[in-house]
Coordinates of C-alpha atoms (C1' of nucleotides) in Angstrom, one line a residue:
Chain A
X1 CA -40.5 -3.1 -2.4
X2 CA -41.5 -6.4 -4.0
X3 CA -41.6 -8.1 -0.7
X4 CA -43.9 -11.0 -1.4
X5 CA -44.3 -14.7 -2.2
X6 CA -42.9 -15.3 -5.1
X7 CA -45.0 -18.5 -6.0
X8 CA -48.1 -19.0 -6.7
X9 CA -50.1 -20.2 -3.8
X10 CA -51.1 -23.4 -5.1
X11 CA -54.9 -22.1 -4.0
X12 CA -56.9 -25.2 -5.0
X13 CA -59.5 -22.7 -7.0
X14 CA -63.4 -24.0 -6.7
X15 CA -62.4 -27.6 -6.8
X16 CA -61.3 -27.4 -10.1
X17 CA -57.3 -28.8 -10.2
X18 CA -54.8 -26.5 -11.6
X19 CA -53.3 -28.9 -13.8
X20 CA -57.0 -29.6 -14.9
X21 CA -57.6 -25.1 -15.8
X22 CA -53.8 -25.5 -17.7
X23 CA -55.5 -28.1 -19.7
X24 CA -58.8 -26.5 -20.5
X25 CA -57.3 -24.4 -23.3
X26 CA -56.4 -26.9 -25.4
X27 CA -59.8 -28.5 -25.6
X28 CA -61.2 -25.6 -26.1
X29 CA -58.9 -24.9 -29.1
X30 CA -59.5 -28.4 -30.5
X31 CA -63.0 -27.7 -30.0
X32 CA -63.4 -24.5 -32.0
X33 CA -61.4 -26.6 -34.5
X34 CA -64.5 -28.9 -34.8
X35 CA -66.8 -26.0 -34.7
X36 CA -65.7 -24.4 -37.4
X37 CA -65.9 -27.6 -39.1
X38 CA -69.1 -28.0 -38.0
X39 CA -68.6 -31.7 -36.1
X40 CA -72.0 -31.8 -33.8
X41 CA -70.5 -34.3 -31.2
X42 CA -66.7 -35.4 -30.4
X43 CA -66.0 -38.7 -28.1
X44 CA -63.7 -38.2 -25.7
X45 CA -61.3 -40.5 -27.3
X46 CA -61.3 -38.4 -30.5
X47 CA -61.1 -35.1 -28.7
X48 CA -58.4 -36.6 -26.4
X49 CA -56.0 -37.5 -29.5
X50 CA -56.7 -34.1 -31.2
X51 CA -55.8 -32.2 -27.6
X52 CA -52.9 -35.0 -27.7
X53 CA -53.5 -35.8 -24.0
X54 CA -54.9 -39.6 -22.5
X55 CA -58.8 -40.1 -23.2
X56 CA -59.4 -41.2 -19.4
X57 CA -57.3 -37.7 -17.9
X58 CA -59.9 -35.6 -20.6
X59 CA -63.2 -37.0 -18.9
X60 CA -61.8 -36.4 -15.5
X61 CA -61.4 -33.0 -16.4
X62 CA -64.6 -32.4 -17.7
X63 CA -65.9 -34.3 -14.8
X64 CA -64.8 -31.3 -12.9
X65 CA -66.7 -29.2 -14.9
X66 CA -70.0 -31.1 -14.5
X67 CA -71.5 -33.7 -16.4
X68 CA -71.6 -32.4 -20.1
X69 CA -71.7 -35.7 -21.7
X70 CA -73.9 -38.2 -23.4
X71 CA -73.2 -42.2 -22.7
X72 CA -73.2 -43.6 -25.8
X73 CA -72.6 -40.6 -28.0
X74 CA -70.0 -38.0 -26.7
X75 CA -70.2 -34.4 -25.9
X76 CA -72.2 -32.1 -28.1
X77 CA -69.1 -29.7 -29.2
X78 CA -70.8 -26.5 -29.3
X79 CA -72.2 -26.7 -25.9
X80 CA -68.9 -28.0 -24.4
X81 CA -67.1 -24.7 -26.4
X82 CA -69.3 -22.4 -24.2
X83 CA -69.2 -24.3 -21.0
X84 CA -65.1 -23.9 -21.0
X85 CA -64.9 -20.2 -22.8
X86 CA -67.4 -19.9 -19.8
X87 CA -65.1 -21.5 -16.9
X88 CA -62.1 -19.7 -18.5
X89 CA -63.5 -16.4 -18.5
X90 CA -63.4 -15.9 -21.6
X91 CA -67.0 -14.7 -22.2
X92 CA -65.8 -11.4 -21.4
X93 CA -63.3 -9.0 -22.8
X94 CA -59.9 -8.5 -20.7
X95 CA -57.8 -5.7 -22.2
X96 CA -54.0 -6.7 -22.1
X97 CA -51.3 -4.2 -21.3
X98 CA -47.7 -4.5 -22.8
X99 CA -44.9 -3.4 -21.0
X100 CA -41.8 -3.3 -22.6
X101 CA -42.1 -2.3 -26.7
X102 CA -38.8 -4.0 -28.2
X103 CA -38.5 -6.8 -30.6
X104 CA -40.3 -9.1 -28.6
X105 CA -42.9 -6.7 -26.7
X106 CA -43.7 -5.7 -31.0
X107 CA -44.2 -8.8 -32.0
X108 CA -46.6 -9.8 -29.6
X109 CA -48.3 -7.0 -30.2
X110 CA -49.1 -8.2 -33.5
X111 CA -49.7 -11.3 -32.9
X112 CA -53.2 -12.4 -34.2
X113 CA -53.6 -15.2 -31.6
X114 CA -54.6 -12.3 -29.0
X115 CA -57.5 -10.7 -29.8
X116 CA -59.0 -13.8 -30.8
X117 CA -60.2 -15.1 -27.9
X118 CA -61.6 -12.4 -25.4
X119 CA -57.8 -10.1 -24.9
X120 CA -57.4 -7.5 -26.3
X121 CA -54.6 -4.8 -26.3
X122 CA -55.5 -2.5 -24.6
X123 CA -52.2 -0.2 -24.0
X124 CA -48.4 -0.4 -25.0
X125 CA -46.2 0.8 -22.7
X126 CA -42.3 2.1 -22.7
X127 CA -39.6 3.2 -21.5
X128 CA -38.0 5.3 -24.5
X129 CA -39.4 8.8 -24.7
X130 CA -38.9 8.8 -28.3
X131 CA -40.9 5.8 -29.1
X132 CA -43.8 7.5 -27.4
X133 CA -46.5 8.4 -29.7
X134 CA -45.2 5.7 -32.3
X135 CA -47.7 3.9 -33.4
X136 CA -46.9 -0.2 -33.2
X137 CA -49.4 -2.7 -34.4
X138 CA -52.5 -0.3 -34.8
X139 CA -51.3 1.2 -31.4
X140 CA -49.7 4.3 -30.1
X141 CA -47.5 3.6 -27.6
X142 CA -47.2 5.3 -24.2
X143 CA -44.4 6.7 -22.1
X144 CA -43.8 4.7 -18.7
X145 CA -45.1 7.7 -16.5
X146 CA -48.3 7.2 -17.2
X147 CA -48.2 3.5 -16.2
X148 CA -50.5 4.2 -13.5
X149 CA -53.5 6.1 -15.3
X150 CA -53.2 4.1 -18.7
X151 CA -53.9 0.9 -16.1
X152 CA -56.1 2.5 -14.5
X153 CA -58.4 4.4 -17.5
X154 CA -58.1 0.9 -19.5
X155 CA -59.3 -1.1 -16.6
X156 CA -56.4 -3.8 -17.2
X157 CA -56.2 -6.4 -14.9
X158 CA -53.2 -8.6 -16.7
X159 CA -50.5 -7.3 -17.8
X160 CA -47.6 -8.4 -19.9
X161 CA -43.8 -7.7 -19.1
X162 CA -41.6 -8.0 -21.9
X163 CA -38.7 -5.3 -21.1
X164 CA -35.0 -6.2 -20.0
X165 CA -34.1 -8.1 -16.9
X166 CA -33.2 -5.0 -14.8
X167 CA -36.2 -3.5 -14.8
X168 CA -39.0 -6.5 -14.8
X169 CA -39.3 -5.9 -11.0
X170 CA -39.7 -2.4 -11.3
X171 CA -42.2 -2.3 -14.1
X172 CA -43.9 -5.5 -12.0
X173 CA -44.3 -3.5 -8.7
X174 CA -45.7 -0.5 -10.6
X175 CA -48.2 -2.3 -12.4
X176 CA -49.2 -4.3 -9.2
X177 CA -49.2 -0.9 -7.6
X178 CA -51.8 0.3 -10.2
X179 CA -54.6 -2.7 -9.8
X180 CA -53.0 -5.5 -11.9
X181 CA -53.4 -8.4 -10.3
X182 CA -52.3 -11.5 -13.3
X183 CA -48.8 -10.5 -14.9
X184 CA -47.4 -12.7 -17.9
X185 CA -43.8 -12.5 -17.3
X186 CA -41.1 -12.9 -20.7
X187 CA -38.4 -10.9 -18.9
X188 CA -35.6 -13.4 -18.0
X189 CA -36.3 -13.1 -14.2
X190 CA -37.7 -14.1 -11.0
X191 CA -40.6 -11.9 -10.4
X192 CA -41.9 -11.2 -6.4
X193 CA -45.3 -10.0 -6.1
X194 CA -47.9 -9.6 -3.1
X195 CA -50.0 -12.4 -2.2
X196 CA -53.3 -12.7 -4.6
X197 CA -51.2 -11.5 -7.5
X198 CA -50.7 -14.1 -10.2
X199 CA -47.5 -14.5 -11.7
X200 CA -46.9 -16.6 -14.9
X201 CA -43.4 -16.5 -16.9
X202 CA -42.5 -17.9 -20.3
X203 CA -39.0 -18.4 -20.5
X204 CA -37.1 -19.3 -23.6
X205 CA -34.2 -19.9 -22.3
X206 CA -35.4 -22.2 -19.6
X207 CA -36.5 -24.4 -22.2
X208 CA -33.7 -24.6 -24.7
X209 CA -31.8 -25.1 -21.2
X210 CA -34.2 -27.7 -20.5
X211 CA -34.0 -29.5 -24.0
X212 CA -30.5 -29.2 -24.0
X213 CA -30.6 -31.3 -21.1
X214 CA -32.6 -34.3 -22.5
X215 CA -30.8 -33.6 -25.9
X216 CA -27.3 -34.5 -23.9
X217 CA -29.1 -37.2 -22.4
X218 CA -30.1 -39.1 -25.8
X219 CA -26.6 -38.3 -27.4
X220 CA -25.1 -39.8 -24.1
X221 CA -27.0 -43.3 -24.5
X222 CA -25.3 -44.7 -27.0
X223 CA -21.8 -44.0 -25.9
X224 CA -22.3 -44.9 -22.6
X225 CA -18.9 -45.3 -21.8
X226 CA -18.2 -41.8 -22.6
X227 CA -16.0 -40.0 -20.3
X228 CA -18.1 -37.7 -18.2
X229 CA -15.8 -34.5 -19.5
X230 CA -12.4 -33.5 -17.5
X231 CA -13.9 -33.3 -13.9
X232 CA -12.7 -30.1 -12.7
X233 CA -11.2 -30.8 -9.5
X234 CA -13.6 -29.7 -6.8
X235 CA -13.0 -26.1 -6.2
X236 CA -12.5 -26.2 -2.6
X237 CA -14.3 -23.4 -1.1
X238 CA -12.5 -20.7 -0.7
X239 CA -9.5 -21.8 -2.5
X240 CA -8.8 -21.8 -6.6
X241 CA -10.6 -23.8 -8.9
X242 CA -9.9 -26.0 -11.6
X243 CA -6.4 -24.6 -13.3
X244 CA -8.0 -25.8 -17.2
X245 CA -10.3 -22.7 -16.4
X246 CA -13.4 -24.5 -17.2
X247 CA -15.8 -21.4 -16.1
X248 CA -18.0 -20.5 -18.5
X249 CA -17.5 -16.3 -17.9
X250 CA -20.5 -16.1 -20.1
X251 CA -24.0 -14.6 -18.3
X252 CA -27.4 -16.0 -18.6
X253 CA -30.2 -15.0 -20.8
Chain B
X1 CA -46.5 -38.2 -41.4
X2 CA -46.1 -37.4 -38.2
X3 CA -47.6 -40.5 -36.7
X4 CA -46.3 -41.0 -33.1
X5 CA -46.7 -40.0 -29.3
X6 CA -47.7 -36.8 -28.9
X7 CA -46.5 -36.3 -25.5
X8 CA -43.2 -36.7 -23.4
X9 CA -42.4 -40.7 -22.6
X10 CA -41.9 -38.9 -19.1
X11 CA -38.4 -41.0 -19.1
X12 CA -37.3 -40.7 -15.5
X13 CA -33.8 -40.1 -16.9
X14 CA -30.7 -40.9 -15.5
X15 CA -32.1 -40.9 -11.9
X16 CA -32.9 -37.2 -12.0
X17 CA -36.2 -36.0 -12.0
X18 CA -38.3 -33.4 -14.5
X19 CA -39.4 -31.4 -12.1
X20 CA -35.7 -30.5 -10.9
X21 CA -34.4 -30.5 -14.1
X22 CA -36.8 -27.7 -15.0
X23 CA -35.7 -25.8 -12.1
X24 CA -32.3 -26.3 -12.7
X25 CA -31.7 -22.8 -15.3
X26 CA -33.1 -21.1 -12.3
X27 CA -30.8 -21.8 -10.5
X28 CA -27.9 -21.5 -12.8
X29 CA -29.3 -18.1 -13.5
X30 CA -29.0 -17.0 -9.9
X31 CA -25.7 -18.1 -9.3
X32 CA -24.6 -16.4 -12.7
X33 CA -25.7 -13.6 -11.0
X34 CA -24.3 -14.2 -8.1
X35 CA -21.0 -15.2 -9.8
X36 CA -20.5 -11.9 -11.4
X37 CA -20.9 -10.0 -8.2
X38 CA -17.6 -12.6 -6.7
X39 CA -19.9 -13.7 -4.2
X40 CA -17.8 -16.9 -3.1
X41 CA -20.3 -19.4 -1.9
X42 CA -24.2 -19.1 -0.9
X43 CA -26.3 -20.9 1.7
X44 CA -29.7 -23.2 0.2
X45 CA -31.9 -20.6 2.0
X46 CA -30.3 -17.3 0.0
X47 CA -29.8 -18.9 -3.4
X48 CA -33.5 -20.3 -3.1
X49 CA -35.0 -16.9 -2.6
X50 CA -32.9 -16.0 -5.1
X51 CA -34.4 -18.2 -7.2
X52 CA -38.1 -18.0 -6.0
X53 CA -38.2 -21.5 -4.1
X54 CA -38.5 -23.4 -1.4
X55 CA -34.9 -24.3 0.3
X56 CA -36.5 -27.6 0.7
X57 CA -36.1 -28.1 -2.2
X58 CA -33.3 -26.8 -3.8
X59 CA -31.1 -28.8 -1.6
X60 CA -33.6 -32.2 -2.6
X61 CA -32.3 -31.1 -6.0
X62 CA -29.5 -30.4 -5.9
X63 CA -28.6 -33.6 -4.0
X64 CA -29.6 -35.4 -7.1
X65 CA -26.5 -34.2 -9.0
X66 CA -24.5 -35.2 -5.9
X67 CA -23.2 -33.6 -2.8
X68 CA -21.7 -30.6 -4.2
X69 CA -22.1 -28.4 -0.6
X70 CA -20.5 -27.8 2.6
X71 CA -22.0 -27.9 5.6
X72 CA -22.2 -25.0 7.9
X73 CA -21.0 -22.8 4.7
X74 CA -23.3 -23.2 1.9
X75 CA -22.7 -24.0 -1.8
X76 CA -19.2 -22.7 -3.6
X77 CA -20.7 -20.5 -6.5
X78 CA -18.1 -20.9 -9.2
X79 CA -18.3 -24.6 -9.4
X80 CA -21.9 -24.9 -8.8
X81 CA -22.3 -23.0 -11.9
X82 CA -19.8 -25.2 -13.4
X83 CA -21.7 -28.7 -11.9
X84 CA -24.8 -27.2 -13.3
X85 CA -23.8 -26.1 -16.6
X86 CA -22.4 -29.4 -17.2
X87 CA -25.3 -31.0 -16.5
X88 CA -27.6 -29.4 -18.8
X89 CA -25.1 -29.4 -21.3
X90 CA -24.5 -26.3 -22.0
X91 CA -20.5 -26.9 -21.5
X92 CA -21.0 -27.5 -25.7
X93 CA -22.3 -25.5 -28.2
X94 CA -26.2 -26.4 -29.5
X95 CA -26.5 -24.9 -32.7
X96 CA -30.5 -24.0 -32.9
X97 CA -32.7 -23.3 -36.3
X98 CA -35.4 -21.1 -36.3
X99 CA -38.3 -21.9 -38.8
X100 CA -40.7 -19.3 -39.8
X101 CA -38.9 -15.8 -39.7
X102 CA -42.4 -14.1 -39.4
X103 CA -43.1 -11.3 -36.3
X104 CA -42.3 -13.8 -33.8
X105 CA -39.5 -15.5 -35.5
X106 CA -37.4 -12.3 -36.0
X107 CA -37.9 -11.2 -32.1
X108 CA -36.1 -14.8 -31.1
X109 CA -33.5 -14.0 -33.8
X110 CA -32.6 -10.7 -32.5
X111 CA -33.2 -12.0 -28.8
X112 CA -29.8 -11.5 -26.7
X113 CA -30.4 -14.7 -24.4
X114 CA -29.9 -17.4 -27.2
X115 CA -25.9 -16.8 -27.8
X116 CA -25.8 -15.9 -24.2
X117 CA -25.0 -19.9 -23.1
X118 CA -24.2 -22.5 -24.6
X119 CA -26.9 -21.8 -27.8
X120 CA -26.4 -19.8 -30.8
X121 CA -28.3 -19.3 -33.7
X122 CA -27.0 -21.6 -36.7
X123 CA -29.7 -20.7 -39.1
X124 CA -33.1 -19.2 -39.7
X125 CA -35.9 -20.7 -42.4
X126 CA -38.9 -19.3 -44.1
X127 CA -40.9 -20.5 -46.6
X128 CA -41.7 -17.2 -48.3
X129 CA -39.0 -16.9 -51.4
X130 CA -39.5 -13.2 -51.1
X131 CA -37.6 -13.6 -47.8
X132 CA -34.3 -15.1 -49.0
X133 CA -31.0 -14.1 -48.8
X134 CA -32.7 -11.1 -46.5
X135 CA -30.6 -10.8 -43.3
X136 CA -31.8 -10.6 -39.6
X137 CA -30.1 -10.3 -36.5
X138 CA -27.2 -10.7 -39.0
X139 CA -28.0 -14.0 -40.3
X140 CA -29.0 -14.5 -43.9
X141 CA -32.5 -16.1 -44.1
X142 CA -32.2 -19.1 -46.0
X143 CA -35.4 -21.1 -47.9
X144 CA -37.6 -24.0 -46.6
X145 CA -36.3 -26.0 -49.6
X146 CA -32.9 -26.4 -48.4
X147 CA -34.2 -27.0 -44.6
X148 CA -32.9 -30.7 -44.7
X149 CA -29.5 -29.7 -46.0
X150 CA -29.0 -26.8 -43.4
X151 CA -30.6 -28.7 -40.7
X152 CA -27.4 -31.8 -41.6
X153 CA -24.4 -29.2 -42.9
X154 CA -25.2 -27.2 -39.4
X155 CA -25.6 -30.6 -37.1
X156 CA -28.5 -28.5 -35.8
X157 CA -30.3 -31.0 -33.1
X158 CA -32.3 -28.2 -32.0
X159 CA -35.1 -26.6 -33.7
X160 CA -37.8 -23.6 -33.2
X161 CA -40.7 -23.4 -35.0
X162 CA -42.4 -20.3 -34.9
X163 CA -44.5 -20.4 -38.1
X164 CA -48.4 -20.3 -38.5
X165 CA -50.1 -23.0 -36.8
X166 CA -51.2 -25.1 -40.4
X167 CA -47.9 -25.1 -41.6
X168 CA -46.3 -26.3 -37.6
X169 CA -46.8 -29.8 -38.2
X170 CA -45.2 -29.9 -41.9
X171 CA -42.5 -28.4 -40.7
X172 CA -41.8 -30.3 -37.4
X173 CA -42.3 -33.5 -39.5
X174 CA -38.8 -31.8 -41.5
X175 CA -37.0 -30.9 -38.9
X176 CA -37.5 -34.3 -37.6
X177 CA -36.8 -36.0 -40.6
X178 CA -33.6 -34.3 -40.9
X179 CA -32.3 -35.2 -37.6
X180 CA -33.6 -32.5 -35.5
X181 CA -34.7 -34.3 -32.3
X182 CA -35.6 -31.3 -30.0
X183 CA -38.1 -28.8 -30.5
X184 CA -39.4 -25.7 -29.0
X185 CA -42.6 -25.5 -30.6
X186 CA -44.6 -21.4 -30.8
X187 CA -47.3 -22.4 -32.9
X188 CA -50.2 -22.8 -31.4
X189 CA -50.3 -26.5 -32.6
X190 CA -50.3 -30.0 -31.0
X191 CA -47.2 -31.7 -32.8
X192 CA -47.0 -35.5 -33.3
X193 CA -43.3 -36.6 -33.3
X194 CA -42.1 -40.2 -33.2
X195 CA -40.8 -41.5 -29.8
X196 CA -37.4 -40.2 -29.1
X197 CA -37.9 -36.8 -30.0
X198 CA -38.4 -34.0 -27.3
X199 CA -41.2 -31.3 -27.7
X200 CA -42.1 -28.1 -25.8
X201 CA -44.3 -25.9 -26.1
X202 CA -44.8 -22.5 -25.3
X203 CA -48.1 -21.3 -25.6
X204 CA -49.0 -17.3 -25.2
X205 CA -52.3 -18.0 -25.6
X206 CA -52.3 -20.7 -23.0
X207 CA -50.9 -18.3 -20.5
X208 CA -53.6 -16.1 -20.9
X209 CA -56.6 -18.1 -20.3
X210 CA -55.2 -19.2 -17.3
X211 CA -54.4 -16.1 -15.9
X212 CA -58.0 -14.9 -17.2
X213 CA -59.1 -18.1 -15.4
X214 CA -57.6 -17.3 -12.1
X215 CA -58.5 -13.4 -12.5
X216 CA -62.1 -14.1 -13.0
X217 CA -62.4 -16.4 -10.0
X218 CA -60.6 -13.5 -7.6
X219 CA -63.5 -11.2 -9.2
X220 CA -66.1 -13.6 -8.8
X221 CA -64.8 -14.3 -4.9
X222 CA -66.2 -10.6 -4.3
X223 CA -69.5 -10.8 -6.1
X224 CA -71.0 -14.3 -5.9
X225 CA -74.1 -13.6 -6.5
X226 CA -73.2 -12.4 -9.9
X227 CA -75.0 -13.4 -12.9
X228 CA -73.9 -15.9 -15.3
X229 CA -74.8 -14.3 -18.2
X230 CA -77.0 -16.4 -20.6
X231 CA -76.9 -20.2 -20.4
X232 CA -77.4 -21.1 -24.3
X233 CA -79.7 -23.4 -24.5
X234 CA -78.5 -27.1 -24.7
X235 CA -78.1 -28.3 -27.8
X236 CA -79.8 -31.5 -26.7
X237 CA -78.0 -34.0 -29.0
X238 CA -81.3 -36.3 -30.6
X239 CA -83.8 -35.8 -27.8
X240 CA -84.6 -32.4 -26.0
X241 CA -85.4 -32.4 -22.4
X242 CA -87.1 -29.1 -20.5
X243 CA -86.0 -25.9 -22.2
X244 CA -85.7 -24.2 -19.0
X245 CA -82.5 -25.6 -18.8
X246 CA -81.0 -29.1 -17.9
X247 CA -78.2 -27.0 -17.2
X248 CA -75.9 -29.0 -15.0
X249 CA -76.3 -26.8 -12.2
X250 CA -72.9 -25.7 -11.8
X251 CA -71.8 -23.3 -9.4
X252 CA -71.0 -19.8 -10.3
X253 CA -67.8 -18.6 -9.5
Chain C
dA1 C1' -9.1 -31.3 21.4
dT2 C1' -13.5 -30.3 22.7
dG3 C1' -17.7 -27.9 22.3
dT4 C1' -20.8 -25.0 19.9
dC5 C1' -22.9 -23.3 15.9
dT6 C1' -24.4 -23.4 11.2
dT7 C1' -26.0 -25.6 7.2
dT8 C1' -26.3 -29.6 4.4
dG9 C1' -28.4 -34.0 3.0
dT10 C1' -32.2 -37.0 3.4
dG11 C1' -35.8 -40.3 5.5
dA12 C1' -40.5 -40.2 5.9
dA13 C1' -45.1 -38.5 5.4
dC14 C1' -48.4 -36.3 2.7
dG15 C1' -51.0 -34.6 -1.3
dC16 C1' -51.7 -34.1 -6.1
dG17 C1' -52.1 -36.0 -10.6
dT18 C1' -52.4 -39.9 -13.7
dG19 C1' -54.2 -44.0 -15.6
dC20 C1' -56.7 -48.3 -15.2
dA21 C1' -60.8 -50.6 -15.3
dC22 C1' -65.5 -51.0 -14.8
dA23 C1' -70.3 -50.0 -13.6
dA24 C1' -73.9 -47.0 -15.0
dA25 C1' -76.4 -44.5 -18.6
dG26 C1' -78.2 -43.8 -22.7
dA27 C1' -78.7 -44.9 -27.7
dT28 C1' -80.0 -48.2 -31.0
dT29 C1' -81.7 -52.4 -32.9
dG30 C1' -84.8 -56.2 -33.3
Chain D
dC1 C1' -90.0 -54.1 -24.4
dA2 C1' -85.7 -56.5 -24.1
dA3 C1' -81.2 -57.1 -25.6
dT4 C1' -77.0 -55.2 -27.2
dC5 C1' -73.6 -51.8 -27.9
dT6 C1' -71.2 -47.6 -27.2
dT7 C1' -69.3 -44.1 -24.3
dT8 C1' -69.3 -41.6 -20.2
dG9 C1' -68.2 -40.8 -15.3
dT10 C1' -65.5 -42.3 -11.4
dG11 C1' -63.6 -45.3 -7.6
dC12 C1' -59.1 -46.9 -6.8
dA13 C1' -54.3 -47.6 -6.8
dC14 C1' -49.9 -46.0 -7.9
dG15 C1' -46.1 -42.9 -8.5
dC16 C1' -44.1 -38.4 -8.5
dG17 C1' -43.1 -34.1 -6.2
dT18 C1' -43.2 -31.3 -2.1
dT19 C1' -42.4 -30.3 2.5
dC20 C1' -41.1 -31.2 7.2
dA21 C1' -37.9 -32.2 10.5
dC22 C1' -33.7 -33.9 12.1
dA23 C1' -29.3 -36.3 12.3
dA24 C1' -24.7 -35.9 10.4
dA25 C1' -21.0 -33.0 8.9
dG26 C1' -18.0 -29.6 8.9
dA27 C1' -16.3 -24.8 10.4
dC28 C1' -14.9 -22.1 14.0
dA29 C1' -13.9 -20.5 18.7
dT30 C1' -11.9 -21.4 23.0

DNA sequence: ATGTCTTTGTGAACGCGTGCACAAAGATTG
DNA sequence: CAATCTTTGTGCACGCGTTCACAAAGACAT
């Protein structure tokens, strides 16, 4: 019944800050930028600006990791690429089931940036009987009944939602259900799972919303003395509201 | 040339803060919800389950945009929605480009939750010649040569980029140029804009390191005395020290 | 009107994350 | 070997965000 916390417990993992691990991709990736150009060593100024984060935050995150650098020099890059792949997890393989094959569910699927870095897809899961057996990027998809042994057979520990609203939770529970325990949420919705389940969600909505707001804000600078809109009178609760009808009747992603 | 700060000047802006500005579209969400179901008014403690926080909270933020409750009854839904909606400015229309109509691109396009509020898709962009004039999601895709006339003609302050990551940069530098002065950047790029201009990012990658990160510590909880694998040996950068390993004795797991 | 009950709004304490600034460490040069 | 120079690693202070806990405010019943 989805009865659970809804956020993530905030679980301060082996010492290591969250805000630290949300940052340790992005050196990597400007690290296996340098690799590939074959750069032996990086200072942590130059690694800093290529992440696009402060010099001083970058060395306290790696001081989490251990001491990796060299005073005077910098941090050998190749070394420092398999101390984080490392810390990630990302040594291993972790197959990556989609649930929910639409536009968005499809395009993921085919997105290169997956399989390049220790996921892999695994399984492609939907709803529509008649999609079953299609075969999207390389991949046949499956019928929703099966959820549980596709999971199971695969060994898929994340899983990636990317069906309608109405039936996130639904699809969520099940895969819970069948031994995931890290979900990637796109569905436009607020996911409850049980406690050591991981729940992230990437929302594009939110952020337009979110954009919008500071995009309001600039235009609103200059004309400072704009009028703040037709304040609707306060609809008094339980009475009628503003008689210019200024609801939006529209719904939300 | 893309020269400037790379991240958000963290402007505390007018008095309200990030953090409960990016919570805001949940809660707008919920009360859509709620809305559409005629619920008249809601207490702190349903709409924040509703929308997967702490009631704490939700009344700390909402008492930034003013007192907007009743006590002993809760929060009238209808102009809550309207309070909110006004806030993030979504009581106007944002006309949003989309640049790089690739996999990725076209999902956005056809993705229902743009026009839903207050955003609607003004134009989409790809460099590939091949692609122009072709329509999706309705919309005629139109050639990066013209972006700077369609970005100005549309009044487009918003843009997406969702094109490969070594073209990302070119492109944001555009969009900028033109007059865009938001963007939601997909690629998996770190994008320089001057000061003034808004940038977020959404990462899929990202999102699945640190959920790999997370799921590997919950494995490693059970099995500690688990291996490491094989510490490659140190690069040692102009002087070698014992080859049995100066590894900085880090803890497993 | 008075009292009770519900729920908001917020003061205050706490914890996390960030950035400064500098001492320590090692490379490098003479 | 000593001096100098570069860059790391981190102690410390500050500010933001979260949470608790409660007084104030209003609804509602008597």
């Amino acid at each position: 019944m989805a009865t659970g916390r809804t956020h993530r417990p905030a679980t301060r993992s082996r010492g290591i800050p969250e805000a630290t691990v949300a940052r340790l991709p992005l050196y990597l990736r400007a690290l296996t930028a340098l690799s590939e150009r074959s750069v032996p060593t990086v200072s942590s100024e130059e690694l800093a600006t290529a992440a696009g984060v402060n010099s001083a935050k970058l060395r306290k995150d790696f001081s989490y990791l251990g001491s990796y650098g060299t005073r005077g020099v910098g941090y050998d890059v190749e070394y420092l690429v398999y101390q984080i792949s490392r810390e990630l997890g990302l040594t291993q393989d972790w197959p990556v089931a989609i649930v929910g094959i639409g536009n968005l569910g499809a395009a993921l699927a085919n997105y290169g940036g997956f399989a390049s870095r220790g996921f892999r897809v695994a399984a492609l899961i939907d709803a529509d009987p008649a999609m079953a057996g299609t075969p999207v990027a390389g991949i046949a998809v499956q019928h929703t009944d099966d959820l549980d042994r596709i999971i199971s057979e695969n060994g898929v520990s994340i899983g990636v939602i990317t069906t309608p609203p109405g039936a996130a939770q639904q699809v969520c529970d099940r895969l819970v259900a069948a031994g995931v325990t890290s979900i990637l949420n796109f569905a436009p919705t607020v996911l409850s799972v049980p406690e050591g389940v991981d729940v992230r969600k990437v929302d594009l909505s939110i952020e337009l919303q979110i954009l919008a707001f500071h995009e309001q804000r600039k235009a609103g600078e200059d004309a400072t003395a704009e009028d703040e809109g037709a304040p609707p009178m306060r609809a008094t609760p339980a009475g009628r509201k503003g008689p210019d009808g200024d609801m939006p009747a529209v719904m939300p992603a």
